[in-house]
Short mmCIF file of C-alpha atoms in Angstrom, two decimals:
data_model
loop_
_atom_site.label_atom_id
_atom_site.label_comp_id
_atom_site.label_asym_id
_atom_site.label_seq_id
_atom_site.Cartn_x
_atom_site.Cartn_y
_atom_site.Cartn_z
CA UNK W 5 125.42 95.04 111.78
CA UNK W 6 127.46 94.63 108.50
CA UNK W 7 127.26 98.42 108.02
CA UNK W 8 127.66 100.66 111.33
CA UNK W 9 125.68 103.57 109.70
CA UNK W 10 123.44 103.68 106.38
CA UNK W 11 119.65 104.93 105.06
CA UNK W 12 117.28 102.82 104.02
CA UNK W 13 114.01 103.34 101.68
CA UNK W 14 110.89 101.59 102.76
CA UNK W 15 108.12 101.57 100.21
CA UNK W 16 104.94 100.46 101.72
CA UNK W 17 101.76 100.15 98.64
CA UNK W 18 98.60 99.69 100.26
CA UNK W 19 94.97 99.16 99.62
CA UNK W 20 94.28 102.94 100.94
CA UNK W 21 97.44 104.83 100.80
CA UNK W 22 101.05 104.54 99.17
CA UNK W 23 103.82 105.61 101.65
CA UNK W 24 107.79 106.33 101.94
CA UNK W 25 109.87 106.14 104.50
CA UNK W 26 113.54 106.60 104.74
CA UNK W 27 115.14 105.62 107.72
CA UNK W 28 118.77 106.20 109.10
CA UNK W 29 119.88 103.09 110.47
CA UNK W 30 122.62 103.10 113.54
CA UNK W 31 123.60 99.98 114.93
CA UNK W 32 120.30 98.43 116.13
CA UNK W 33 118.06 101.48 115.82
CA UNK W 34 115.95 103.07 112.81
CA UNK W 35 115.46 106.64 112.90
CA UNK W 36 112.84 108.05 110.55
CA UNK W 37 114.33 111.00 108.41
CA UNK W 38 111.60 111.29 105.72
CA UNK W 39 108.29 110.49 104.93
CA UNK W 40 105.54 111.05 101.95
CA UNK W 41 102.27 109.97 101.73
CA UNK W 42 99.52 109.59 99.18
CA UNK W 43 95.81 108.34 99.69
CA UNK W 44 95.26 106.48 96.20
CA UNK W 45 92.71 103.81 97.08
CA UNK W 46 94.14 100.84 95.04
CA UNK W 47 92.09 98.44 96.84
CA UNK W 48 88.70 100.92 96.36
CA UNK W 49 86.33 98.43 94.71
CA UNK W 50 88.64 95.45 94.82
CA UNK W 51 85.81 93.20 96.58
CA UNK W 52 83.40 93.70 93.53
CA UNK W 53 85.51 94.07 90.82
CA UNK W 54 88.56 91.88 91.59
CA UNK W 55 90.80 94.59 89.92
CA UNK W 56 92.78 97.62 90.92
CA UNK W 57 90.90 100.84 90.85
CA UNK W 58 91.87 102.43 87.37
CA UNK W 59 92.41 106.11 88.61
CA UNK W 60 94.22 104.64 91.75
CA UNK W 61 96.61 103.10 89.52
CA UNK W 62 97.56 106.30 87.52
CA UNK W 63 97.76 108.10 91.15
CA UNK W 64 100.25 105.43 92.31
CA UNK W 65 102.41 105.72 89.63
CA UNK W 66 102.54 109.36 90.25
CA UNK W 67 103.37 108.74 93.77
CA UNK W 68 105.99 106.43 92.94
CA UNK W 69 107.42 108.56 90.69
CA UNK W 70 107.84 111.36 93.24
CA UNK W 71 108.99 108.87 95.87
CA UNK W 72 112.08 107.89 93.25
CA UNK W 73 112.68 111.59 92.77
CA UNK W 74 112.94 111.68 96.94
CA UNK W 75 115.01 108.99 97.12
CA UNK W 76 117.74 110.31 94.97
CA UNK W 77 118.32 113.08 97.30
CA UNK W 78 119.91 110.69 99.86
CA UNK W 79 122.43 108.30 99.63
CA UNK W 80 120.11 104.85 99.77
CA UNK W 81 122.03 101.31 100.03
CA UNK W 82 118.74 99.51 100.21
CA UNK W 83 115.42 99.82 99.03
CA UNK W 84 112.44 97.76 100.63
CA UNK W 85 109.36 97.99 98.42
CA UNK W 86 106.28 96.13 99.21
CA UNK W 87 102.71 95.28 98.63
CA UNK W 88 100.07 94.18 100.82
CA UNK W 89 96.48 92.96 100.45
CA UNK W 90 95.92 94.75 97.28
CA UNK W 91 98.44 93.37 95.22
CA UNK W 92 98.03 90.18 96.97
CA UNK W 93 94.15 89.91 95.76
CA UNK W 94 93.51 91.48 92.27
CA UNK W 95 94.08 89.92 89.28
CA UNK W 96 95.83 92.70 87.60
CA UNK W 97 98.46 92.65 90.12
CA UNK W 98 101.08 91.32 87.71
CA UNK W 99 100.78 94.15 84.97
CA UNK W 100 100.87 96.91 87.69
CA UNK W 101 104.37 95.48 89.18
CA UNK W 102 105.55 95.09 85.87
CA UNK W 103 104.79 98.71 84.86
CA UNK W 104 106.38 100.32 88.28
CA UNK W 105 109.45 98.69 87.55
CA UNK W 106 109.45 100.22 84.20
CA UNK W 107 108.26 103.50 85.11
CA UNK W 108 109.90 104.22 88.39
CA UNK W 109 112.65 101.22 89.05
CA UNK W 110 111.08 99.72 91.66
CA UNK W 111 111.06 95.76 92.71
CA UNK W 112 107.90 95.37 94.21
CA UNK W 113 107.50 92.35 96.68
CA UNK W 114 104.45 91.09 97.68
CA UNK W 115 104.33 89.83 101.61
CA UNK W 116 101.77 87.15 102.00
CA UNK W 117 99.29 87.93 104.59
CA UNK W 118 101.17 85.99 107.17
CA UNK W 119 104.25 87.40 106.84
CA UNK W 120 102.51 91.08 107.00
CA UNK W 121 101.27 89.87 110.62
CA UNK W 122 104.98 88.92 111.30
CA UNK W 123 106.02 92.96 110.36
CA UNK W 124 102.89 94.16 112.39
CA UNK W 125 104.27 92.38 115.19
CA UNK W 126 107.88 93.13 114.76
CA UNK W 127 106.50 96.84 114.52
CA UNK W 128 105.42 96.63 118.07
CA UNK W 129 108.37 94.75 119.44
CA UNK W 130 110.71 97.36 117.61
CA UNK W 131 109.37 99.88 120.77
CA UNK W 132 109.11 97.17 123.15
CA UNK W 133 111.28 94.14 123.02
CA UNK W 134 109.47 92.23 125.80
CA UNK W 135 105.86 93.21 124.63
CA UNK W 136 102.97 90.68 125.41
CA UNK W 137 99.43 90.38 124.11
CA UNK W 138 97.85 90.95 120.80
CA UNK W 139 98.69 92.88 117.66
CA UNK W 140 95.56 94.13 115.58
CA UNK W 141 96.71 95.63 112.53
CA UNK W 142 93.74 97.45 110.36
CA UNK W 143 94.18 98.30 106.96
CA UNK W 144 92.25 98.83 103.68
CA UNK W 145 92.56 95.13 102.72
CA UNK W 146 92.98 93.15 105.32
CA UNK W 147 93.34 92.91 108.86
CA UNK W 148 96.18 90.75 110.52
CA UNK W 149 96.55 89.51 114.05
CA UNK W 150 99.68 88.34 116.05
CA UNK W 151 100.25 86.67 119.52
CA UNK W 152 103.19 88.15 121.32
CA UNK W 153 104.75 86.69 124.57
CA UNK W 154 107.76 87.92 126.52
CA UNK W 155 108.91 89.69 122.98
CA UNK W 156 108.14 86.26 120.84
CA UNK W 157 106.14 85.90 118.12
CA UNK W 158 103.65 82.80 118.98
CA UNK W 159 101.24 82.83 116.35
CA UNK W 160 99.62 84.83 113.67
CA UNK W 161 96.86 85.24 110.62
CA UNK W 162 95.71 87.49 108.16
CA UNK W 163 91.69 87.86 107.41
CA UNK W 164 90.30 89.17 104.60
CA UNK W 165 88.75 92.11 106.64
CA UNK W 166 89.77 95.25 105.34
CA UNK W 167 88.02 98.66 105.38
CA UNK W 168 87.88 99.05 101.33
CA UNK W 169 86.67 95.55 101.22
CA UNK W 170 83.90 95.54 103.98
CA UNK W 171 82.78 98.61 102.65
CA UNK W 172 81.26 96.77 99.66
CA UNK W 173 78.91 94.67 102.01
CA UNK W 174 75.87 95.67 103.57
CA UNK W 175 76.11 92.80 105.92
CA UNK W 176 79.39 93.97 107.11
CA UNK W 177 78.59 93.48 110.83
CA UNK W 178 77.45 89.81 110.67
CA UNK W 179 80.76 89.46 108.21
CA UNK W 180 83.07 90.55 110.92
CA UNK W 181 81.36 88.79 113.86
CA UNK W 182 81.58 85.44 111.94
CA UNK W 183 84.94 85.56 110.75
CA UNK W 184 86.31 87.05 114.15
CA UNK W 185 84.31 84.42 116.17
CA UNK W 186 86.15 81.38 113.75
CA UNK W 187 89.64 82.82 114.35
CA UNK W 188 89.14 82.72 118.19
CA UNK W 189 88.01 79.15 117.76
CA UNK W 190 91.22 78.52 115.63
CA UNK W 191 93.46 80.76 117.70
CA UNK W 192 91.97 80.71 121.35
CA UNK W 193 95.51 82.09 122.51
CA UNK W 194 93.81 85.23 121.11
CA UNK W 195 91.24 85.38 123.85
CA UNK W 196 91.40 87.74 126.65
CA UNK W 197 95.07 89.49 126.27
CA UNK W 198 96.97 91.69 128.66
CA UNK W 199 97.27 94.20 125.61
CA UNK W 200 95.71 94.83 122.66
CA UNK W 201 98.19 96.96 120.27
CA UNK W 202 96.21 98.29 117.59
CA UNK W 203 98.00 99.56 114.45
CA UNK W 204 96.56 101.12 111.49
CA UNK W 205 96.18 104.98 110.25
CA UNK W 206 92.12 104.88 110.55
CA UNK W 207 92.54 103.56 114.20
CA UNK W 208 95.08 106.13 115.07
CA UNK W 209 92.67 108.88 113.80
CA UNK W 210 89.69 107.39 115.79
CA UNK W 211 91.78 107.07 119.06
CA UNK W 212 92.82 111.25 118.67
CA UNK W 213 89.27 111.90 117.95
CA UNK W 214 88.42 110.05 121.27
CA UNK W 215 91.28 112.06 123.09
CA UNK W 216 90.05 115.31 121.66
CA UNK W 217 86.07 114.75 122.65
CA UNK W 218 87.49 113.82 126.35
CA UNK W 219 90.04 117.05 126.38
CA UNK W 220 93.11 114.96 126.46
CA UNK W 221 96.44 115.32 125.16
CA UNK W 222 96.84 114.02 121.68
CA UNK W 223 100.62 114.47 120.96
CA UNK W 224 101.65 111.15 122.89
CA UNK W 225 99.48 108.38 121.44
CA UNK W 226 101.70 105.45 122.49
CA UNK W 227 101.69 106.38 125.89
CA UNK W 228 97.71 106.32 126.49
CA UNK W 229 96.30 103.26 127.62
CA UNK W 230 92.42 102.62 126.09
CA UNK W 231 89.64 101.10 128.37
CA UNK W 232 86.62 99.51 126.98
CA UNK W 233 84.71 102.34 126.93
CA UNK W 234 86.06 103.52 123.78
CA UNK W 235 83.69 100.96 122.33
CA UNK W 236 80.90 103.34 122.73
CA UNK W 237 82.83 106.11 121.12
CA UNK W 238 83.39 103.61 118.41
CA UNK W 239 79.70 103.09 118.25
CA UNK W 240 79.17 107.05 118.02
CA UNK W 241 81.50 107.71 115.28
CA UNK W 242 79.70 104.53 112.99
CA UNK W 243 77.12 107.16 112.71
CA UNK W 244 78.89 110.53 112.14
CA UNK W 245 78.93 111.59 108.28
CA UNK W 246 82.14 111.84 106.65
CA UNK W 247 81.44 115.49 106.70
CA UNK W 248 80.88 115.63 110.24
CA UNK W 249 83.86 113.92 110.88
CA UNK W 250 86.22 116.60 108.49
CA UNK W 251 84.54 119.33 110.24
CA UNK W 252 84.63 118.02 114.14
CA UNK W 253 87.98 116.13 114.08
CA UNK W 254 89.85 117.46 111.12
CA UNK W 255 90.37 114.00 109.57
CA UNK W 256 91.65 113.60 105.95
CA UNK W 257 88.73 112.83 103.98
CA UNK W 258 89.93 109.20 102.57
CA UNK W 259 90.08 108.47 106.54
CA UNK W 260 86.64 110.09 106.92
CA UNK W 261 85.03 107.87 104.23
CA UNK W 262 86.31 104.57 105.94
CA UNK W 263 85.77 105.75 109.51
CA UNK W 264 82.55 103.97 109.75
CA UNK W 265 83.94 100.65 108.84
CA UNK W 266 86.98 101.20 110.96
CA UNK W 267 85.15 101.99 113.75
CA UNK W 268 82.94 98.87 113.56
CA UNK W 269 86.12 96.56 113.39
CA UNK W 270 87.53 98.25 116.23
CA UNK W 271 84.77 97.88 118.22
CA UNK W 272 83.91 94.24 117.47
CA UNK W 273 87.75 93.56 118.29
CA UNK W 274 87.28 94.77 121.65
CA UNK W 275 84.11 92.95 122.66
CA UNK W 276 85.01 89.70 121.12
CA UNK W 277 88.63 89.53 122.17
CA UNK W 278 87.96 91.14 125.51
CA UNK W 279 91.46 92.55 125.96
CA UNK W 280 92.50 94.17 129.67
CA UNK W 281 93.82 97.45 127.74
CA UNK W 282 93.88 98.76 124.43
CA UNK W 283 97.11 100.72 123.44
CA UNK W 284 97.05 102.36 120.21
CA UNK W 285 100.31 102.37 118.65
CA UNK W 286 102.13 105.04 116.34
CA UNK W 287 104.26 102.52 114.78
CA UNK W 288 103.49 100.74 111.30
CA UNK W 289 104.68 98.19 109.02
CA UNK W 290 107.28 100.37 108.02
CA UNK W 291 108.84 99.75 111.50
CA UNK W 292 108.77 96.17 111.28
CA UNK W 293 110.34 96.11 107.72
CA UNK W 294 113.02 98.45 109.32
CA UNK W 295 113.70 96.17 112.53
CA UNK W 296 113.33 93.16 110.41
CA UNK W 297 116.12 94.55 108.20
CA UNK W 298 118.57 95.29 111.50
CA UNK W 299 117.90 91.75 112.77
CA UNK W 300 118.84 90.45 109.24
CA UNK W 301 121.88 92.18 109.08
CA UNK W 302 123.16 90.96 112.46
CA UNK W 303 124.26 87.78 111.15
#
């Protein structure tokens, strides 16, 4: 490490939420010391309009201003600011990025889909350096898949199968089936993994709801192993209204509104990939970015 002890700020501008994380970097470990999250929905209508949602643009700029204030409370040497699927796809992404630079001083880097898949894989490796299996990261704008073998990233792909995108299509089941089946033809190594590591706030909320119904502890999600029986719970969740999900499981409204699509996606991935066991990770792209930074400082 060049710097033995330092703080870094990570800003993740996603299709559904905008997040800030401040990490303390000590040797080869990243400890999260602050976090902020706002559901803005930049990618809400992207599938039909090709543009960022107008109200979400305003909300995101407001969130970034709050992030800038929060960062000012710490001694920060490095800022890692990324935009994912919504900013990759939107026709007005460039103007948004320029405005963000003027308003809050953030230099936003758009990450390519395969790079996002790599960061998702690193998120899992940050907690288990010898992890093996398939990583699936489901967000508002895309689905990333990566194959891990004994701590190495063997292959990766990004699919345009995000929650906001799929919500625009009544035939979403057929779209998911077709794209996942084609992906297995192109990447047969994704089939029948020992472990399926699932990442994403919607899937974490779904897993917690499953544990709640089963009367199990929801505080140690990373330590739980889920079997294929969770697909039955996914089918139940698909049929519940957002109001019912909020009342029964205390879900946040933006999560509840996308839960039907999130449940369909998890059910399809488990059914098509046929993993031996499913692990729902508390990690996210933030952890992949922090770990990637640590690795970069070793040279």
